[in-house]
Amino acid sequence: MKNRRDFLRSAFGLSAGLAAAPRLLAAPTQTNGENMEMAHTRHASPQSRGVVSVETPDVPQLSCRIVDGVKEFHLIAELVKQELIPGKVANLWGYNGSAPGPTIQVIEGDRVRIIVDNHLPEPTSMHWHGFEIPVEVDGAPGSSQDPIPPGGRFVYEFALHQSGTFFYHSHMAMQEMMGMIGAFIMHPKENYSPHVDRDFAIILQEFAILPNNPIPNSMNMEFNWLTLNGKSGPATTPLIVRLNDRVRLRFINLGMDHHPIHLHGHTFVVTGTEAGRQPQSTWGPGNTVLVGVAQSRDVEFVANNPGDWMIHCHLPHHMMNQMSSVVGPMTRRGGGMPAGLGMEEGMGILRKGHATSEDKGPSLGRGMGVGSTRDETTGNGPQETQQAGRSISNMPGMEHGAMPDMQDKAMQMTAPEVTKNARSVPGFPQDAFMEGPAMAMDKMVEKPENYGLRPGWSGFMQGMMTFLRVLTPEMYDKVMALREQQKNKPEPMPEMEHHQE
Ligand SMILES: [Cu+2]
């Protein structure tokens, strides 16, 4: 028992929490949810500190109107052009111009009205996942209500008596795979104990988007774009916290895969599921939490280890962008590869030739979709280093000068370091042309939250990867000042100098 108590003490930084109390009262102003009409301050008192608004980096908050004591929200189901990383715009379906849809935050006991307008070309229906509400407003199409026709509207209204990390989503299965989900945070009437300083929600999604095609193939089961709040690394916006803040992360998963989410450098406890707060007796230590489909998981920890720590799904293919048998012009050139072949080839059954022949190897086991025949580039076959260098140097926007000590060595800047006999090593290449200095795009994803990251960092961030940046007070203030600066400027930020702290 002693060990457990000691663990809890360090996990929740009890003494640090007390010392940090004075500034907590001001903390909510740092969130991106200021426009909410939530009375954050109404709980504020020396005994019970204010509700900490949940931040959803890269996803807007949905504000409400109070109409006769009811919190009224308005959601519009519609086509969304979502930029997953710079230059990769996907045609997703979402709400109010965002996929995932905007975050709703309410307080336990609230009565809410949500007006849902359908601007899609087909019927939809909205489900309130895990809500204990009357069946008439549950949103199951056909059984609890008629689907909302294109151009139609349905008004959902209910009182909420639960608290926790909930979400809303279209209850049309294929629409779910187009992005139609959003976070629905129900804050408890009485704050959870222990109090957290920072609270973040991250929605996990996946899409099957073939190269050179902006529309997800919701019937494909080969997911090659993995997103956190609608962005893939390195376009994900890091979570910024101050050293010794107590932090809650809420992960929400709606897709075809379960994601083991791993946090570097810290030990957390799982404090909540999609059904709300879990009893403290269940809080065992961990650093990886499996977030299953249709589940949410809350984890809490004290950010007591300074540094830029990765948060990522630990499935290797979920730490990649554009994973496919064709990785496109980015890394490969050649005579082309077969795609969209028949079932036999798709399942890896060979009829003619050998498995690694230039024509066949790349697409084994990979159905590339009906209708396509031959893509313009080759897949993960062997490749000359020089050829790779040429391909990479042709990539627009990539930051070939990311590593300052390589400035004058043009070829080395573009090609990763590989041995002379690399091609003779079975299995090569693996990461050589997938990540590394040549893939860096620090400038393209520049934003206040990335200030001061190690130069070239972006070459190693893909898919479901982001940072938890545990910053010293000085660095924290600097990042927040830059964020404030940017808020007042609609234009992209002027160049910031990157330097190592
Ligand atoms: Cu994953």
Short mmCIF file of C-alpha atoms and ligand atoms in Angstrom, two decimals:
data_model
loop_
_atom_site.label_atom_id
_atom_site.label_comp_id
_atom_site.label_asym_id
_atom_site.label_seq_id
_atom_site.Cartn_x
_atom_site.Cartn_y
_atom_site.Cartn_z
CA MET A 1 0.00 0.00 0.00
CA LYS A 2 2.85 2.31 0.77
CA ASN A 3 4.12 2.01 -2.77
CA ARG A 4 0.77 2.77 -4.23
CA ARG A 5 0.32 5.80 -2.05
CA ASP A 6 3.77 7.01 -2.98
CA PHE A 7 2.96 6.53 -6.63
CA LEU A 8 -0.24 8.51 -6.37
CA ARG A 9 1.56 11.26 -4.57
CA SER A 10 4.09 11.62 -7.34
CA ALA A 11 1.58 11.01 -10.13
CA PHE A 12 -0.59 13.80 -8.89
CA GLY A 13 2.15 16.04 -7.58
CA LEU A 14 0.14 16.89 -4.52
CA SER A 15 2.59 19.37 -3.13
CA ALA A 16 3.31 20.93 -6.52
CA GLY A 17 -0.41 21.35 -7.06
CA LEU A 18 -0.82 23.45 -3.96
CA ALA A 19 2.13 25.64 -4.79
CA ALA A 20 0.74 26.33 -8.23
CA ALA A 21 -2.73 27.27 -7.02
CA PRO A 22 -2.65 31.06 -7.41
CA ARG A 23 -2.21 31.12 -11.16
CA LEU A 24 -4.85 28.47 -11.78
CA LEU A 25 -7.57 31.03 -11.43
CA ALA A 26 -6.30 32.72 -14.55
CA ALA A 27 -5.60 29.55 -16.49
CA PRO A 28 -8.80 29.31 -18.59
CA THR A 29 -7.89 32.42 -20.56
CA GLN A 30 -5.10 30.45 -22.19
CA THR A 31 -7.46 28.04 -23.85
CA ASN A 32 -8.98 28.42 -27.25
CA GLY A 33 -12.47 28.16 -25.83
CA GLU A 34 -12.94 31.71 -24.58
CA ASN A 35 -15.87 32.36 -26.83
CA MET A 36 -17.94 29.73 -25.09
CA GLU A 37 -20.75 31.10 -23.05
CA MET A 38 -19.83 28.69 -20.31
CA ALA A 39 -19.58 30.30 -16.93
CA HIS A 40 -16.11 29.06 -16.21
CA THR A 41 -15.72 31.30 -13.27
CA ARG A 42 -18.86 30.35 -11.46
CA HIS A 43 -17.09 27.55 -9.62
CA ALA A 44 -14.10 29.67 -8.86
CA SER A 45 -13.36 30.05 -5.21
CA PRO A 46 -10.31 29.32 -3.12
CA GLN A 47 -11.82 25.94 -2.24
CA SER A 48 -13.07 24.85 -5.64
CA ARG A 49 -11.12 26.19 -8.60
CA GLY A 50 -12.73 27.04 -11.92
CA VAL A 51 -13.62 24.56 -14.62
CA VAL A 52 -10.64 24.21 -16.94
CA SER A 53 -11.85 24.48 -20.50
CA VAL A 54 -10.86 21.55 -22.68
CA GLU A 55 -8.53 22.49 -25.53
CA THR A 56 -8.84 20.66 -28.82
CA PRO A 57 -5.80 21.73 -30.84
CA ASP A 58 -6.61 22.22 -34.54
CA VAL A 59 -10.35 21.91 -33.90
CA PRO A 60 -12.60 24.89 -33.10
CA GLN A 61 -14.94 25.17 -30.13
CA LEU A 62 -18.66 25.50 -30.71
CA SER A 63 -20.24 28.40 -28.92
CA CYS A 64 -23.86 28.35 -27.82
CA ARG A 65 -26.72 30.74 -27.23
CA ILE A 66 -28.73 30.54 -24.05
CA VAL A 67 -32.41 30.43 -25.01
CA ASP A 68 -34.83 30.25 -22.09
CA GLY A 69 -32.21 28.58 -19.96
CA VAL A 70 -31.35 26.02 -22.63
CA LYS A 71 -27.89 25.92 -24.19
CA GLU A 72 -28.53 25.94 -27.91
CA PHE A 73 -25.90 24.70 -30.36
CA HIS A 74 -26.05 24.63 -34.13
CA LEU A 75 -24.32 21.95 -36.19
CA ILE A 76 -24.26 21.83 -39.96
CA ALA A 77 -23.35 18.53 -41.59
CA GLU A 78 -21.41 19.39 -44.72
CA LEU A 79 -18.49 18.77 -47.06
CA VAL A 80 -15.20 19.93 -45.56
CA LYS A 81 -11.90 20.58 -47.29
CA GLN A 82 -9.51 19.42 -44.62
CA GLU A 83 -5.78 19.97 -45.00
CA LEU A 84 -4.18 16.93 -43.36
CA ILE A 85 -0.64 18.18 -43.90
CA PRO A 86 0.49 21.12 -46.04
CA GLY A 87 -0.58 20.43 -49.60
CA LYS A 88 -2.70 17.36 -48.84
CA VAL A 89 -6.29 18.51 -48.85
CA ALA A 90 -8.90 15.81 -48.39
CA ASN A 91 -12.59 16.07 -49.17
CA LEU A 92 -14.01 14.96 -45.84
CA TRP A 93 -17.48 15.24 -44.41
CA GLY A 94 -17.79 17.04 -41.12
CA TYR A 95 -19.59 19.78 -39.26
CA ASN A 96 -19.39 23.56 -39.49
CA GLY A 97 -16.38 23.50 -41.78
CA SER A 98 -14.36 21.16 -39.62
CA ALA A 99 -13.65 17.44 -39.58
CA PRO A 100 -13.73 16.38 -36.82
CA GLY A 101 -16.59 18.72 -35.97
CA PRO A 102 -16.28 21.52 -33.41
CA THR A 103 -16.00 20.68 -29.73
CA ILE A 104 -19.06 21.09 -27.52
CA GLN A 105 -18.55 21.72 -23.81
CA VAL A 106 -21.36 21.74 -21.27
CA ILE A 107 -21.79 21.21 -17.56
CA GLU A 108 -23.54 18.28 -15.95
CA GLY A 109 -27.17 19.19 -15.37
CA ASP A 110 -27.38 21.44 -18.43
CA ARG A 111 -30.34 21.24 -20.74
CA VAL A 112 -29.12 21.45 -24.34
CA ARG A 113 -30.73 21.89 -27.72
CA ILE A 114 -28.74 20.98 -30.78
CA ILE A 115 -30.04 22.04 -34.16
CA VAL A 116 -28.63 19.79 -36.85
CA ASP A 117 -28.90 20.94 -40.45
CA ASN A 118 -28.07 18.49 -43.19
CA HIS A 119 -26.20 20.10 -46.08
CA LEU A 120 -25.01 16.76 -47.39
CA PRO A 121 -26.34 15.25 -50.62
CA GLU A 122 -27.80 12.28 -48.74
CA PRO A 123 -29.66 11.58 -45.48
CA THR A 124 -27.82 11.65 -42.16
CA SER A 125 -28.57 11.23 -38.48
CA MET A 126 -26.80 12.35 -35.33
CA HIS A 127 -26.06 10.00 -32.50
CA TRP A 128 -25.06 11.14 -29.01
CA HIS A 129 -22.64 8.42 -28.03
CA GLY A 130 -23.22 7.09 -24.52
CA PHE A 131 -25.79 9.73 -23.57
CA GLU A 132 -28.54 8.52 -21.26
CA ILE A 133 -31.30 10.39 -23.04
CA PRO A 134 -34.76 9.52 -24.42
CA VAL A 135 -34.71 7.16 -27.39
CA GLU A 136 -36.51 9.70 -29.57
CA VAL A 137 -33.37 11.85 -29.61
CA ASP A 138 -30.80 9.03 -29.72
CA GLY A 139 -30.27 9.52 -33.44
CA ALA A 140 -30.43 5.90 -34.60
CA PRO A 141 -31.81 6.30 -38.12
CA GLY A 142 -34.83 4.20 -38.96
CA SER A 143 -35.42 2.93 -35.46
CA SER A 144 -35.54 6.04 -33.30
CA GLN A 145 -36.11 8.71 -35.94
CA ASP A 146 -36.37 9.22 -39.66
CA PRO A 147 -33.01 10.09 -41.20
CA ILE A 148 -32.57 13.82 -41.75
CA PRO A 149 -33.03 14.32 -45.49
CA PRO A 150 -30.69 16.49 -47.56
CA GLY A 151 -31.61 20.09 -46.81
CA GLY A 152 -33.50 18.95 -43.73
CA ARG A 153 -33.18 19.76 -40.04
CA PHE A 154 -33.65 17.85 -36.82
CA VAL A 155 -33.69 19.48 -33.40
CA TYR A 156 -32.34 17.36 -30.58
CA GLU A 157 -33.10 18.48 -27.05
CA PHE A 158 -32.28 16.77 -23.79
CA ALA A 159 -31.10 17.27 -20.23
CA LEU A 160 -27.69 15.91 -19.27
CA HIS A 161 -26.98 14.23 -15.97
CA GLN A 162 -23.66 12.59 -16.87
CA SER A 163 -20.11 13.87 -16.96
CA GLY A 164 -17.03 12.81 -18.88
CA THR A 165 -15.53 12.60 -22.36
CA PHE A 166 -18.38 11.95 -24.74
CA PHE A 167 -18.78 12.51 -28.46
CA TYR A 168 -21.31 12.95 -31.20
CA HIS A 169 -21.21 11.27 -34.59
CA SER A 170 -23.24 10.50 -37.65
CA HIS A 171 -24.97 7.18 -37.19
CA MET A 172 -24.57 6.35 -40.87
CA ALA A 173 -21.63 3.95 -40.85
CA MET A 174 -19.90 5.10 -44.02
CA GLN A 175 -20.30 8.75 -43.07
CA GLU A 176 -18.38 8.02 -39.89
CA MET A 177 -15.44 7.06 -42.07
CA MET A 178 -15.66 10.40 -43.86
CA GLY A 179 -14.95 12.31 -40.65
CA MET A 180 -18.32 12.93 -39.05
CA ILE A 181 -17.54 13.00 -35.35
CA GLY A 182 -16.95 15.65 -32.70
CA ALA A 183 -16.05 15.84 -29.01
CA PHE A 184 -18.82 16.48 -26.48
CA ILE A 185 -17.30 17.26 -23.10
CA MET A 186 -19.56 17.17 -20.07
CA HIS A 187 -17.87 18.88 -17.15
CA PRO A 188 -18.93 17.61 -13.75
CA LYS A 189 -20.89 19.89 -11.43
CA GLU A 190 -18.27 19.35 -8.78
CA ASN A 191 -14.73 19.37 -10.14
CA TYR A 192 -12.96 16.06 -10.31
CA SER A 193 -10.25 15.57 -7.78
CA PRO A 194 -7.38 16.06 -8.12
CA HIS A 195 -7.72 19.27 -10.08
CA VAL A 196 -5.90 19.48 -13.43
CA ASP A 197 -4.21 22.58 -14.79
CA ARG A 198 -4.57 21.67 -18.43
CA ASP A 199 -7.10 19.57 -20.24
CA PHE A 200 -6.86 18.44 -23.88
CA ALA A 201 -9.04 16.31 -26.14
CA ILE A 202 -7.74 14.50 -29.20
CA ILE A 203 -9.91 12.68 -31.73
CA LEU A 204 -8.30 9.73 -33.51
CA GLN A 205 -9.38 9.14 -37.11
CA GLU A 206 -8.17 7.27 -40.16
CA PHE A 207 -8.82 7.57 -43.85
CA ALA A 208 -8.01 5.51 -46.93
CA ILE A 209 -6.92 8.07 -49.51
CA LEU A 210 -5.12 6.88 -52.58
CA PRO A 211 -2.25 8.98 -53.92
CA ASN A 212 -3.40 11.81 -56.16
CA ASN A 213 -6.97 11.38 -55.01
CA PRO A 214 -8.50 13.79 -52.52
CA ILE A 215 -11.52 11.65 -51.60
CA PRO A 216 -11.36 8.97 -48.90
CA ASN A 217 -12.39 5.54 -50.06
CA SER A 218 -14.62 4.59 -47.15
CA MET A 219 -14.89 1.00 -48.38
CA ASN A 220 -11.16 0.46 -48.45
CA MET A 221 -9.68 -1.09 -45.32
CA GLU A 222 -6.14 0.06 -46.02
CA PHE A 223 -5.93 3.23 -44.02
CA ASN A 224 -3.02 5.43 -44.96
CA TRP A 225 -3.90 8.77 -43.40
CA LEU A 226 -4.00 8.72 -39.63
CA THR A 227 -5.02 11.90 -37.90
CA LEU A 228 -5.12 13.56 -34.51
CA ASN A 229 -7.83 16.23 -34.50
CA GLY A 230 -7.90 16.17 -38.29
CA LYS A 231 -4.15 16.67 -38.79
CA SER A 232 -1.32 14.26 -39.48
CA GLY A 233 2.20 14.79 -38.21
CA PRO A 234 4.04 17.10 -38.60
CA ALA A 235 0.98 19.34 -39.05
CA THR A 236 -0.46 18.37 -35.66
CA THR A 237 -0.28 21.20 -33.15
CA PRO A 238 1.74 20.28 -30.05
CA LEU A 239 0.15 20.38 -26.62
CA ILE A 240 1.86 23.13 -24.64
CA VAL A 241 2.07 22.80 -20.87
CA ARG A 242 4.14 24.31 -18.13
CA LEU A 243 6.57 22.23 -16.13
CA ASN A 244 4.72 20.58 -13.21
CA ASP A 245 1.25 21.25 -14.59
CA ARG A 246 -1.14 18.42 -13.94
CA VAL A 247 -2.52 17.43 -17.32
CA ARG A 248 -5.51 15.48 -18.56
CA LEU A 249 -5.55 14.04 -22.06
CA ARG A 250 -8.83 12.75 -23.46
CA PHE A 251 -8.54 10.44 -26.44
CA ILE A 252 -11.57 9.63 -28.56
CA ASN A 253 -11.52 6.99 -31.28
CA LEU A 254 -13.92 6.49 -34.15
CA GLY A 255 -12.58 4.45 -37.02
CA MET A 256 -11.75 0.91 -38.03
CA ASP A 257 -8.72 0.39 -35.80
CA HIS A 258 -7.88 0.49 -32.13
CA HIS A 259 -5.00 2.76 -31.29
CA PRO A 260 -2.42 2.15 -28.53
CA ILE A 261 -1.54 5.73 -27.64
CA HIS A 262 1.86 6.10 -26.05
CA LEU A 263 3.25 9.05 -24.12
CA HIS A 264 6.99 9.48 -23.73
CA GLY A 265 8.74 10.47 -20.54
CA HIS A 266 5.81 10.26 -18.16
CA THR A 267 3.65 7.80 -16.27
CA PHE A 268 -0.09 8.36 -16.30
CA VAL A 269 -3.19 6.84 -14.83
CA VAL A 270 -6.39 6.15 -16.78
CA THR A 271 -9.06 8.14 -15.01
CA GLY A 272 -11.98 7.97 -17.40
CA THR A 273 -13.68 6.03 -20.17
CA GLU A 274 -16.41 6.84 -22.66
CA ALA A 275 -18.83 6.41 -19.74
CA GLY A 276 -17.18 8.97 -17.50
CA ARG A 277 -14.94 9.10 -14.46
CA GLN A 278 -13.55 5.82 -13.19
CA PRO A 279 -13.16 5.03 -9.51
CA GLN A 280 -9.73 5.90 -8.17
CA SER A 281 -9.24 2.29 -7.08
CA THR A 282 -8.88 1.37 -10.79
CA TRP A 283 -6.13 3.87 -11.56
CA GLY A 284 -3.03 1.82 -12.26
CA PRO A 285 0.12 3.33 -13.74
CA GLY A 286 0.81 3.15 -17.47
CA ASN A 287 2.34 4.98 -20.41
CA THR A 288 0.29 3.44 -23.22
CA VAL A 289 -3.48 3.37 -23.36
CA LEU A 290 -5.42 1.33 -25.86
CA VAL A 291 -8.23 3.45 -27.24
CA GLY A 292 -10.62 1.07 -28.89
CA VAL A 293 -13.13 1.96 -31.58
CA ALA A 294 -16.08 3.85 -30.09
CA GLN A 295 -14.18 4.39 -26.85
CA SER A 296 -12.73 7.36 -25.09
CA ARG A 297 -9.96 7.25 -22.52
CA ASP A 298 -8.89 9.99 -20.13
CA VAL A 299 -5.39 9.89 -18.72
CA GLU A 300 -3.84 12.15 -16.11
CA PHE A 301 -0.31 12.86 -15.01
CA VAL A 302 1.97 15.56 -13.71
CA ALA A 303 4.15 16.94 -16.49
CA ASN A 304 7.23 16.90 -14.32
CA ASN A 305 9.78 15.99 -16.98
CA PRO A 306 10.86 18.96 -19.12
CA GLY A 307 11.24 18.42 -22.85
CA ASP A 308 9.42 17.88 -26.13
CA TRP A 309 7.82 14.48 -25.64
CA MET A 310 6.12 12.45 -28.30
CA ILE A 311 2.52 11.34 -28.03
CA HIS A 312 1.72 8.81 -30.71
CA CYS A 313 -0.16 5.73 -31.74
CA HIS A 314 2.30 2.89 -31.48
CA LEU A 315 1.10 0.95 -34.53
CA PRO A 316 4.03 1.43 -36.93
CA HIS A 317 1.83 2.08 -39.96
CA HIS A 318 -0.03 4.69 -37.96
CA MET A 319 3.18 6.71 -37.66
CA MET A 320 3.37 7.14 -41.42
CA ASN A 321 1.73 9.35 -43.99
CA GLN A 322 0.40 8.14 -47.29
CA MET A 323 1.34 4.56 -46.45
CA SER A 324 0.45 2.54 -49.48
CA SER A 325 2.15 0.28 -51.92
CA VAL A 326 2.61 3.49 -53.85
CA VAL A 327 4.27 6.19 -51.89
CA GLY A 328 4.04 8.45 -54.89
CA PRO A 329 6.53 10.77 -56.50
CA MET A 330 7.91 11.66 -53.12
CA THR A 331 10.34 8.79 -52.93
CA ARG A 332 10.04 6.56 -55.95
CA ARG A 333 10.32 6.79 -59.69
CA GLY A 334 10.24 4.14 -62.29
CA GLY A 335 8.20 2.41 -64.89
CA GLY A 336 5.07 2.25 -62.88
CA MET A 337 3.40 -0.35 -60.77
CA PRO A 338 0.32 -2.41 -61.19
CA ALA A 339 -2.65 -1.29 -59.18
CA GLY A 340 -6.24 -2.37 -59.02
CA LEU A 341 -5.43 -5.85 -60.19
CA GLY A 342 -7.68 -8.81 -59.59
CA MET A 343 -8.34 -10.65 -56.37
CA GLU A 344 -5.57 -13.18 -56.93
CA GLU A 345 -2.83 -10.59 -57.23
CA GLY A 346 -4.41 -8.57 -54.49
CA MET A 347 -4.18 -11.53 -52.15
CA GLY A 348 -0.61 -12.19 -53.18
CA ILE A 349 -1.30 -15.26 -55.29
CA LEU A 350 1.28 -15.40 -58.03
CA ARG A 351 0.53 -16.74 -61.49
CA LYS A 352 3.42 -15.39 -63.52
CA GLY A 353 6.82 -14.07 -62.61
CA HIS A 354 8.46 -13.80 -59.23
CA ALA A 355 7.29 -11.93 -56.18
CA THR A 356 9.85 -9.16 -56.30
CA SER A 357 9.74 -8.45 -59.98
CA GLU A 358 9.48 -4.76 -60.63
CA ASP A 359 5.97 -5.13 -61.91
CA LYS A 360 4.59 -7.31 -59.23
CA GLY A 361 6.38 -6.86 -55.95
CA PRO A 362 5.02 -3.55 -54.87
CA SER A 363 1.35 -4.36 -54.98
CA LEU A 364 1.34 -7.75 -53.35
CA GLY A 365 -1.38 -8.00 -50.79
CA ARG A 366 -2.57 -4.53 -51.53
CA GLY A 367 -5.80 -4.03 -53.39
CA MET A 368 -5.45 -0.59 -54.84
CA GLY A 369 -9.04 0.04 -55.73
CA VAL A 370 -11.37 -0.64 -58.56
CA GLY A 371 -10.69 1.12 -61.81
CA SER A 372 -7.07 2.09 -61.38
CA THR A 373 -4.62 0.17 -63.47
CA ARG A 374 -1.13 1.50 -63.31
CA ASP A 375 0.08 4.34 -61.20
CA GLU A 376 2.83 6.59 -62.44
CA THR A 377 5.40 5.64 -59.87
CA THR A 378 6.85 2.49 -58.40
CA GLY A 379 6.35 1.25 -54.91
CA ASN A 380 8.61 0.05 -52.15
CA GLY A 381 11.08 -1.65 -54.42
CA PRO A 382 14.84 -1.27 -54.33
CA GLN A 383 16.06 2.06 -55.56
CA GLU A 384 19.37 3.69 -56.33
CA THR A 385 20.44 6.21 -53.76
CA GLN A 386 21.07 8.77 -56.47
CA GLN A 387 17.65 8.26 -57.90
CA ALA A 388 16.12 8.80 -54.47
CA GLY A 389 18.11 11.97 -54.10
CA ARG A 390 16.80 13.28 -57.40
CA SER A 391 13.22 12.47 -56.47
CA ILE A 392 13.52 14.12 -53.12
CA SER A 393 15.17 17.24 -54.49
CA ASN A 394 12.25 17.60 -56.87
CA MET A 395 9.75 17.61 -54.06
CA PRO A 396 8.21 21.04 -53.80
CA GLY A 397 8.33 22.80 -50.48
CA MET A 398 10.54 20.31 -48.71
CA GLU A 399 13.22 21.83 -46.63
CA HIS A 400 16.38 20.32 -47.89
CA GLY A 401 18.46 22.69 -45.85
CA ALA A 402 16.93 21.68 -42.57
CA MET A 403 20.23 20.48 -41.20
CA PRO A 404 22.47 23.54 -41.04
CA ASP A 405 25.73 21.59 -41.19
CA MET A 406 24.71 20.22 -44.54
CA GLN A 407 24.07 23.52 -46.23
CA ASP A 408 26.80 23.17 -48.83
CA LYS A 409 26.49 19.52 -49.61
CA ALA A 410 23.57 19.51 -51.93
CA MET A 411 23.46 15.78 -52.52
CA GLN A 412 23.83 14.89 -48.88
CA MET A 413 21.12 17.28 -47.95
CA THR A 414 18.64 15.55 -50.15
CA ALA A 415 19.59 11.92 -49.75
CA PRO A 416 19.62 10.24 -46.39
CA GLU A 417 22.79 8.54 -45.26
CA VAL A 418 22.84 4.97 -46.42
CA THR A 419 25.72 2.58 -46.82
CA LYS A 420 27.24 1.86 -50.21
CA ASN A 421 25.99 -1.70 -50.14
CA ALA A 422 22.55 -0.77 -48.88
CA ARG A 423 20.82 -2.29 -51.86
CA SER A 424 22.33 -5.66 -51.17
CA VAL A 425 20.92 -5.79 -47.64
CA PRO A 426 17.65 -7.70 -47.56
CA GLY A 427 14.85 -5.48 -46.40
CA PHE A 428 16.41 -2.20 -47.48
CA PRO A 429 14.99 0.38 -47.58
CA GLN A 430 12.77 0.69 -44.56
CA ASP A 431 12.89 4.19 -43.12
CA ALA A 432 15.70 5.50 -45.29
CA PHE A 433 13.43 7.33 -47.70
CA MET A 434 10.34 7.53 -45.53
CA GLU A 435 11.60 9.82 -42.82
CA GLY A 436 14.65 11.82 -41.95
CA PRO A 437 16.26 15.16 -42.81
CA ALA A 438 15.05 15.07 -46.40
CA MET A 439 11.45 14.92 -45.24
CA ALA A 440 11.74 17.93 -42.96
CA MET A 441 9.21 20.67 -43.54
CA ASP A 442 9.72 22.76 -40.42
CA LYS A 443 8.93 26.00 -42.27
CA MET A 444 5.77 24.70 -43.88
CA VAL A 445 4.26 23.78 -40.54
CA GLU A 446 5.68 26.71 -38.61
CA LYS A 447 3.44 27.93 -35.81
CA PRO A 448 3.92 29.35 -32.32
CA GLU A 449 3.49 25.95 -30.70
CA ASN A 450 6.48 24.64 -32.69
CA TYR A 451 8.77 27.45 -31.63
CA GLY A 452 12.16 26.23 -30.45
CA LEU A 453 11.78 22.61 -31.55
CA ARG A 454 14.98 20.94 -32.69
CA PRO A 455 15.70 21.91 -36.34
CA GLY A 456 14.61 19.15 -38.69
CA TRP A 457 12.15 17.69 -36.18
CA SER A 458 9.36 17.54 -38.75
CA GLY A 459 11.21 14.96 -40.84
CA PHE A 460 10.39 12.38 -38.22
CA MET A 461 6.77 13.19 -37.46
CA GLN A 462 4.01 11.53 -39.43
CA GLY A 463 0.55 10.12 -38.93
CA MET A 464 -0.76 9.96 -35.39
CA MET A 465 2.13 11.81 -33.81
CA THR A 466 2.28 15.01 -31.88
CA PHE A 467 4.23 16.52 -28.99
CA LEU A 468 3.56 17.16 -25.38
CA ARG A 469 5.88 20.09 -24.80
CA VAL A 470 6.70 20.44 -21.13
CA LEU A 471 8.20 23.91 -21.03
CA THR A 472 10.05 25.97 -18.50
CA PRO A 473 8.12 29.09 -17.42
CA GLU A 474 10.26 31.32 -19.66
CA MET A 475 9.83 29.18 -22.74
CA TYR A 476 6.14 28.72 -21.99
CA ASP A 477 5.62 32.47 -21.80
CA LYS A 478 7.51 32.94 -25.06
CA VAL A 479 5.32 30.43 -26.91
CA MET A 480 2.17 31.95 -25.46
CA ALA A 481 3.32 35.43 -26.49
CA LEU A 482 3.89 34.21 -30.04
CA ARG A 483 0.46 32.60 -30.04
CA GLU A 484 -1.06 35.88 -28.88
CA GLN A 485 0.82 37.72 -31.62
CA GLN A 486 -0.46 35.36 -34.25
CA LYS A 487 -4.05 35.69 -33.08
CA ASN A 488 -3.97 39.35 -34.01
CA LYS A 489 -2.63 38.55 -37.44
CA PRO A 490 -4.75 36.70 -39.96
CA GLU A 491 -1.73 36.27 -42.22
CA PRO A 492 0.74 33.42 -41.82
CA MET A 493 3.45 34.12 -39.30
CA PRO A 494 6.58 35.92 -40.35
CA GLU A 495 9.66 33.75 -40.25
CA MET A 496 10.62 32.87 -36.75
CA GLU A 497 14.18 32.08 -35.93
CA HIS A 498 14.60 28.60 -34.62
CA HIS A 499 17.24 27.99 -32.07
CA GLN A 500 18.07 25.40 -29.56
CA GLU A 501 17.28 26.40 -25.99
CU CU B 1 -3.15 3.58 -34.44
#
